[in-house]
mmCIF file of C-alpha atoms in Angstrom:
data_model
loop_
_atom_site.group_PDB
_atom_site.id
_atom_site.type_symbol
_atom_site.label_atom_id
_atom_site.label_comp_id
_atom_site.label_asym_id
_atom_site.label_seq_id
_atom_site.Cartn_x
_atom_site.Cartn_y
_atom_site.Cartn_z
ATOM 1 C CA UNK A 1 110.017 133.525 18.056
ATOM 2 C CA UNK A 2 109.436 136.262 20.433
ATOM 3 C CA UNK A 3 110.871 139.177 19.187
ATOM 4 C CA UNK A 4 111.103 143.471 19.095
ATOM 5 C CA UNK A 5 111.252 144.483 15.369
ATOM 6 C CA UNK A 6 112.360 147.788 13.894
ATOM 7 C CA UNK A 7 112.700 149.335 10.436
ATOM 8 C CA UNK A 8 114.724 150.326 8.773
ATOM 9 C CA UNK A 9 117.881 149.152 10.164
ATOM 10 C CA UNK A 10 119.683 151.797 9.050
ATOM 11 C CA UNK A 11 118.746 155.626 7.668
ATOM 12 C CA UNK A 12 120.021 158.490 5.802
ATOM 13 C CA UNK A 13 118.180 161.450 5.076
ATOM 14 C CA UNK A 14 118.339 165.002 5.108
ATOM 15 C CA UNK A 15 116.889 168.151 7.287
ATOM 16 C CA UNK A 16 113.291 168.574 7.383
ATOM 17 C CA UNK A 17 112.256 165.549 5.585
ATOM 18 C CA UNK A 18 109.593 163.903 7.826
ATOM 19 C CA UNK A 19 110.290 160.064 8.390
ATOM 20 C CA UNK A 20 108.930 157.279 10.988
ATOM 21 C CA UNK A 21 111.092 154.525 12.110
ATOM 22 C CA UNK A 22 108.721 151.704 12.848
ATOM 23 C CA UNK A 23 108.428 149.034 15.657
ATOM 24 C CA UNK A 24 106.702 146.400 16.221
ATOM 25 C CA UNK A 25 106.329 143.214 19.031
ATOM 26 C CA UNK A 26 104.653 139.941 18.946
ATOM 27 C CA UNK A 27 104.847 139.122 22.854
ATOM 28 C CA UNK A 28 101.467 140.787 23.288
ATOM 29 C CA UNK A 29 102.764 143.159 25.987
ATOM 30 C CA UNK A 30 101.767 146.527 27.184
ATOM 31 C CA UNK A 31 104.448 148.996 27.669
ATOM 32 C CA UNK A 32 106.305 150.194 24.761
ATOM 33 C CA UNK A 33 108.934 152.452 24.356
ATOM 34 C CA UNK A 34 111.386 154.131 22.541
ATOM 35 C CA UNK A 35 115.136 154.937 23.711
ATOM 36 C CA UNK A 36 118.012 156.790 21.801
ATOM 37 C CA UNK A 37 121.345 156.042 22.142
ATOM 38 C CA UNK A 38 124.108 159.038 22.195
ATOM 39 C CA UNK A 39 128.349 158.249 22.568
ATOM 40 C CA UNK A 40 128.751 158.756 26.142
ATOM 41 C CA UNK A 41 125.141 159.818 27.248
ATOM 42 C CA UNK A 42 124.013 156.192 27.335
ATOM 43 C CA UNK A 43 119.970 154.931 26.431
ATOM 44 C CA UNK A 44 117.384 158.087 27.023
ATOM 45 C CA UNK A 45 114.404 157.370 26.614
ATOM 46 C CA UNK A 46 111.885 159.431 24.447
ATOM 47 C CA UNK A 47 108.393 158.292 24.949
ATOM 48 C CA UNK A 48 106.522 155.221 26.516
ATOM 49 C CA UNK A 49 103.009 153.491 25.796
ATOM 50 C CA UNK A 50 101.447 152.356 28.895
ATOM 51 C CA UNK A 51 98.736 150.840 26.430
ATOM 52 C CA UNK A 52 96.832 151.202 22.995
ATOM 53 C CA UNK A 53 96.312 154.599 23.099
ATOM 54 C CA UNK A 54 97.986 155.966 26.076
ATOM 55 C CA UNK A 55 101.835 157.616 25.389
ATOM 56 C CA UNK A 56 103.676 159.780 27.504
ATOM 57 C CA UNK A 57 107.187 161.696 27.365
ATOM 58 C CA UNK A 58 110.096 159.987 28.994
ATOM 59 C CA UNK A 59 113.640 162.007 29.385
ATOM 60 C CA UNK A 60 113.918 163.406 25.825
ATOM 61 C CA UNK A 61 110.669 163.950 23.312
ATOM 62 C CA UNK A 62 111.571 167.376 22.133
ATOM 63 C CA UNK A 63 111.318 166.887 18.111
ATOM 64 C CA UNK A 64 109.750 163.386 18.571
ATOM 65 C CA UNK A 65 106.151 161.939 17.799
ATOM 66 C CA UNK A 66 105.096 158.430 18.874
ATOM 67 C CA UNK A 67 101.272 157.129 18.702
ATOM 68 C CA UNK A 68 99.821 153.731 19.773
ATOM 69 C CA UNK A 69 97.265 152.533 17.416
ATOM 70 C CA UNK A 70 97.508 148.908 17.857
ATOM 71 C CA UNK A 71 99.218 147.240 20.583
ATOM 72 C CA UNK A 72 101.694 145.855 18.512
ATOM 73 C CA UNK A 73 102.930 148.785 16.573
ATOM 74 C CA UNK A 74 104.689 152.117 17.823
ATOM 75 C CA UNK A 75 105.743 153.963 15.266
ATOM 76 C CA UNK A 76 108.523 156.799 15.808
ATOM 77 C CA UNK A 77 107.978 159.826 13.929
ATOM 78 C CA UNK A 78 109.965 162.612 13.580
ATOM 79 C CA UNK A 79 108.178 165.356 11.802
ATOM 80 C CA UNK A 80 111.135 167.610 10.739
ATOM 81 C CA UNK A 81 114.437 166.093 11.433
ATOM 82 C CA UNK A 82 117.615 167.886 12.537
ATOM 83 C CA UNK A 83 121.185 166.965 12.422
ATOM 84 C CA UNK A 84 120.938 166.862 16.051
ATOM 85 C CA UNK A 85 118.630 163.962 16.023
ATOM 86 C CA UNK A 86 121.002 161.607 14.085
ATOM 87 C CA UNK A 87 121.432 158.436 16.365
ATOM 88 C CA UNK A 88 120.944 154.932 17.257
ATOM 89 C CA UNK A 89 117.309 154.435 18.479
ATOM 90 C CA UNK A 90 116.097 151.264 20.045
ATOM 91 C CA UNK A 91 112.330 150.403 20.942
ATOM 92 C CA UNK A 92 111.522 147.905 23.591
ATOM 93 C CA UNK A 93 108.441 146.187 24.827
ATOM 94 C CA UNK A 94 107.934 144.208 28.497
ATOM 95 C CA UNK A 95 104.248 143.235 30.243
ATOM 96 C CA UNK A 96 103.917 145.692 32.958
ATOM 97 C CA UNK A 97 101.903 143.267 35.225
ATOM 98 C CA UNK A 98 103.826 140.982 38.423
ATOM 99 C CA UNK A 99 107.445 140.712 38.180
ATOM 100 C CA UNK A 100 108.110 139.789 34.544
ATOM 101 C CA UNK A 101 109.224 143.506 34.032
ATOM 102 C CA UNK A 102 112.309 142.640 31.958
ATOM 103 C CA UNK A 103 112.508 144.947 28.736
ATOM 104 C CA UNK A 104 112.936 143.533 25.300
ATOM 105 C CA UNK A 105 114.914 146.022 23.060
ATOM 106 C CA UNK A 106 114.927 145.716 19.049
ATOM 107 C CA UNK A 107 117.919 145.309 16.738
ATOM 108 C CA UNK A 108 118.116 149.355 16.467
ATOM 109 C CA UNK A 109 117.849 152.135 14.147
ATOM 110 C CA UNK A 110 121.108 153.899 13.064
ATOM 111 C CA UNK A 111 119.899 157.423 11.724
ATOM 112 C CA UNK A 112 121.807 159.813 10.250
ATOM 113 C CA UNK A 113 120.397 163.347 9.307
ATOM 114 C CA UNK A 114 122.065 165.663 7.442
ATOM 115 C CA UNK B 1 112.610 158.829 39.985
ATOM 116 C CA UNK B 2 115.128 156.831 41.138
ATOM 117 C CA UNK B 3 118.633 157.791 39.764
ATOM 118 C CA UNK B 4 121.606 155.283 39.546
ATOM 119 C CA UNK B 5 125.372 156.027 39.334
ATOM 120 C CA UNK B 6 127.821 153.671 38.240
ATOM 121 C CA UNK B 7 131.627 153.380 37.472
ATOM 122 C CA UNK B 8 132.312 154.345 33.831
ATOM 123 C CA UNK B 9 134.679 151.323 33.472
ATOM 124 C CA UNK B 10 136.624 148.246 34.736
ATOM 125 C CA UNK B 11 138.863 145.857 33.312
ATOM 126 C CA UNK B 12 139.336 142.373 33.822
ATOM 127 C CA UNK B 13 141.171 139.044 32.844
ATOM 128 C CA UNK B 14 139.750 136.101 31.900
ATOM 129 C CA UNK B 15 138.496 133.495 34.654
ATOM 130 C CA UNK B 16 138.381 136.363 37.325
ATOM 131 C CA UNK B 17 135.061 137.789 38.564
ATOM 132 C CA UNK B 18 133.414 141.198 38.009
ATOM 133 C CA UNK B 19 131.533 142.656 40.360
ATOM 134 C CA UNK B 20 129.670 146.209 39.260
ATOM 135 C CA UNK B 21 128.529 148.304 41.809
ATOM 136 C CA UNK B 22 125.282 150.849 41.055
ATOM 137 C CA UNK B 23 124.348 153.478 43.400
ATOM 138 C CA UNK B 24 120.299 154.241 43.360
ATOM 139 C CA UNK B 25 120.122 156.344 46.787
ATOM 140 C CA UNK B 26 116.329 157.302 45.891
ATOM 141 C CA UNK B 27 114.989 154.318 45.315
ATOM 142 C CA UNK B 28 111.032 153.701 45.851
ATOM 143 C CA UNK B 29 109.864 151.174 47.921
ATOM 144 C CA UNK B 30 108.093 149.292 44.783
ATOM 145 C CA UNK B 31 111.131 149.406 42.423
ATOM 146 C CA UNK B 32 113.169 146.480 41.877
ATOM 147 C CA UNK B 33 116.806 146.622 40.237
ATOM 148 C CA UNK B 34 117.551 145.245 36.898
ATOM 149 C CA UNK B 35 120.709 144.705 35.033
ATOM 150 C CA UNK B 36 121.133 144.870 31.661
ATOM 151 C CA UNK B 37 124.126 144.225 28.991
ATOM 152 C CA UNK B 38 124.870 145.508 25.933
ATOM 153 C CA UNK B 39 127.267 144.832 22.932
ATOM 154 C CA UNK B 40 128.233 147.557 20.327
ATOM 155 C CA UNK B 41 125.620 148.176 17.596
ATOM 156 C CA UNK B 42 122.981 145.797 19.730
ATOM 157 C CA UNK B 43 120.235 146.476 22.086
ATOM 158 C CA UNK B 44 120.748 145.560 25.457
ATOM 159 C CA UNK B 45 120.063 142.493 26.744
ATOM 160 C CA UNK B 46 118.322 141.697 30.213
ATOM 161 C CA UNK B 47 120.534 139.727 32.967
ATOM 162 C CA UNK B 48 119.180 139.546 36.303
ATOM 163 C CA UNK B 49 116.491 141.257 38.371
ATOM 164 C CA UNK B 50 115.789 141.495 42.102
ATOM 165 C CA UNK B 51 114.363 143.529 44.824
ATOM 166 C CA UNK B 52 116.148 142.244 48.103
ATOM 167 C CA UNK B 53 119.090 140.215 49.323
ATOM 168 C CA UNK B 54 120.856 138.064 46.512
ATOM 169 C CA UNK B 55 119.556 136.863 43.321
ATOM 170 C CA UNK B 56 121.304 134.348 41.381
ATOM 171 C CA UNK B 57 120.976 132.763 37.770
ATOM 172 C CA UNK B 58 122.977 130.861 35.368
ATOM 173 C CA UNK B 59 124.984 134.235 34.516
ATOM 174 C CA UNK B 60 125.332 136.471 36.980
ATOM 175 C CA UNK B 61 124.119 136.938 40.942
ATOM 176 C CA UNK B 62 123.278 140.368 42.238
ATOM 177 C CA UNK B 63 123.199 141.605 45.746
ATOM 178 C CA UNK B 64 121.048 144.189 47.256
ATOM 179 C CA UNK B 65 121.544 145.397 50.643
ATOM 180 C CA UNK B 66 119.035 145.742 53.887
ATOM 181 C CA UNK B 67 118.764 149.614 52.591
ATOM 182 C CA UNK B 68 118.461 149.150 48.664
ATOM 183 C CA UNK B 69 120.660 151.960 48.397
ATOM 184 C CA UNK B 70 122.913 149.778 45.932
ATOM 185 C CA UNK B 71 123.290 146.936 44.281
ATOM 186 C CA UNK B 72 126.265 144.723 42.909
ATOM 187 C CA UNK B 73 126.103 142.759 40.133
ATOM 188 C CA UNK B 74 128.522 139.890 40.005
ATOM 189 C CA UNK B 75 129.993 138.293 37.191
ATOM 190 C CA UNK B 76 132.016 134.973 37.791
ATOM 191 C CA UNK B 77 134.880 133.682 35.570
ATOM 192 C CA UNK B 78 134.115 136.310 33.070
ATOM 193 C CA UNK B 79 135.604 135.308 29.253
ATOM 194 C CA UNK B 80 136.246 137.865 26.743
ATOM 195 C CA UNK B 81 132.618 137.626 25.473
ATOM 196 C CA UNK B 82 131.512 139.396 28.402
ATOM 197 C CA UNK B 83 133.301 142.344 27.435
ATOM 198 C CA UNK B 84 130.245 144.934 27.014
ATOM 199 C CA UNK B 85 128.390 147.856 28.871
ATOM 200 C CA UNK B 86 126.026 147.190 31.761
ATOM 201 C CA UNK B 87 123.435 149.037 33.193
ATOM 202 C CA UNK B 88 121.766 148.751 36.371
ATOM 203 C CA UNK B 89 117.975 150.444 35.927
ATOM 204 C CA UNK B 90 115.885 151.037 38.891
ATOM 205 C CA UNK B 91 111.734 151.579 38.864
ATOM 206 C CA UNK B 92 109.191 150.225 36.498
ATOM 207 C CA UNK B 93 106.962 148.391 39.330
ATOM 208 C CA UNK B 94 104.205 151.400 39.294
ATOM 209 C CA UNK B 95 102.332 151.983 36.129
ATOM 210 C CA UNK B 96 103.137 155.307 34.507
ATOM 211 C CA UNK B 97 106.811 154.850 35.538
ATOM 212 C CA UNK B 98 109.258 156.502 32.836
ATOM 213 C CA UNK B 99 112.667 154.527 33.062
ATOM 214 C CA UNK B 100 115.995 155.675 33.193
ATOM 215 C CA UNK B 101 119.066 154.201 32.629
ATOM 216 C CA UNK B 102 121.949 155.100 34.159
ATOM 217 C CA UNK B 103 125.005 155.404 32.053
ATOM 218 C CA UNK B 104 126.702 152.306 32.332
ATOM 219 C CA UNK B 105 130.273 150.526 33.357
ATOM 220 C CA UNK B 106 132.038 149.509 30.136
ATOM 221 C CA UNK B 107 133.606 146.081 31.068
ATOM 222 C CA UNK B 108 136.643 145.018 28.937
ATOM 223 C CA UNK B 109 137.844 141.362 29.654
ATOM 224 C CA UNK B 110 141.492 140.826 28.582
ATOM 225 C CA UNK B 111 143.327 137.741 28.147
#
């Protein structure tokens, strides 16, 4: 089954205390990316992966990490976390090539810092 | 980077049709429109996609005007299933694209 995974589902932890959300696809597709979700600011997005290897910031990366290893994987990191950063994060994946553009989004990550 | 605008919320009844209008005045000439849905404590969902004139599937048609400067997405006989948020995204055709979504029109379907 073609599918976005994340883990874990859900996260407590405390300020400061480095953690990495991970995410992985099996659809074999290119662009990866990472989006936070914020009451009444709707889905930002943090960073994309054109390709293994190749990140760059989207609308919010301030206090983020991301890094492309493997085309599958793309790991979230957030080296020191802040209350701030407590949200629901969702990665997505989609083939960049033609017109199958459409973005498939994981199950989320509800983090809560404190 | 194109920017899209749509109404925070409508209501509806059951059996009646929704149609959500998204602004994207700066749209690029390689971007298409895409439409996505969303239900509490889920990631959105993709619905439709186009780049010109009307698009229609088995859930939903959207229109695009001559100019591309909106797009409606239309909903027919909605049931109280389809209550959710959608969000209209614009871009993504060029590599290196960063996407933004706009911040949705929360659609609650009554009886």
């Amino acid at each position: 089954e073609a599918q976005v995974t994340q883990n874990p589902r859900y996260l407590i932890t405390v300020t400061g205390k480095k953690l990495t959300v991970t995410c992985s696809q099996n659809m074999n597709h290119e662009y990866m990316s990472w989006y936070r979700q914020d009451p009444g600011l709707g889905l930002r997005q943090i960073y994309y992966s054109m390709n293994v290897e190749v990140t760059d910031k989207g609308d919010v990366p301030e206090g983020y990490k991301v890094s492309r290893k493997e085309k599958r994987n793309f790991p979230l990191i957030l080296e020191s976390p802040s209350p701030n950063q407590t949200s629901l994060y969702f990665c997505a994946s989609s083939m960049t090539s033609g017109r199958d553009e459409t973005q498939y989004f994981g199950p989320g990550t509800r983090l809560l810092v404190l | 980077l194109a920017k899209t605008t749509q109404p925070i919320s409508m209501d509806s009844y059951e059996g009646q049709e929704v149609n959500i209008t998204c602004s994207h005045n700066n749209i690029a000439t390689n971007d298409y429109i895409t439409w996505y849905q969303q239900f509490p404590s889920q990631g959105p969902r993709f619905i439709i996609q186009g780049y010109k004139t009307k698009v229609t599937n088995e859930v939903a048609s959207l229109f695009i005007p001559a100019d591309r400067k909106s797009s409606t997405l239309s909903l027919p006989r909605v049931s109280l299933s389809d209550t959710a948020v959608y969000y209209c995204l614009v871009g993504f055709k060029a590599a290196g694209n960063k996407l933004t979504f706009g911040g949705g029109t929360r659609v609650l379907v009554k009886p």
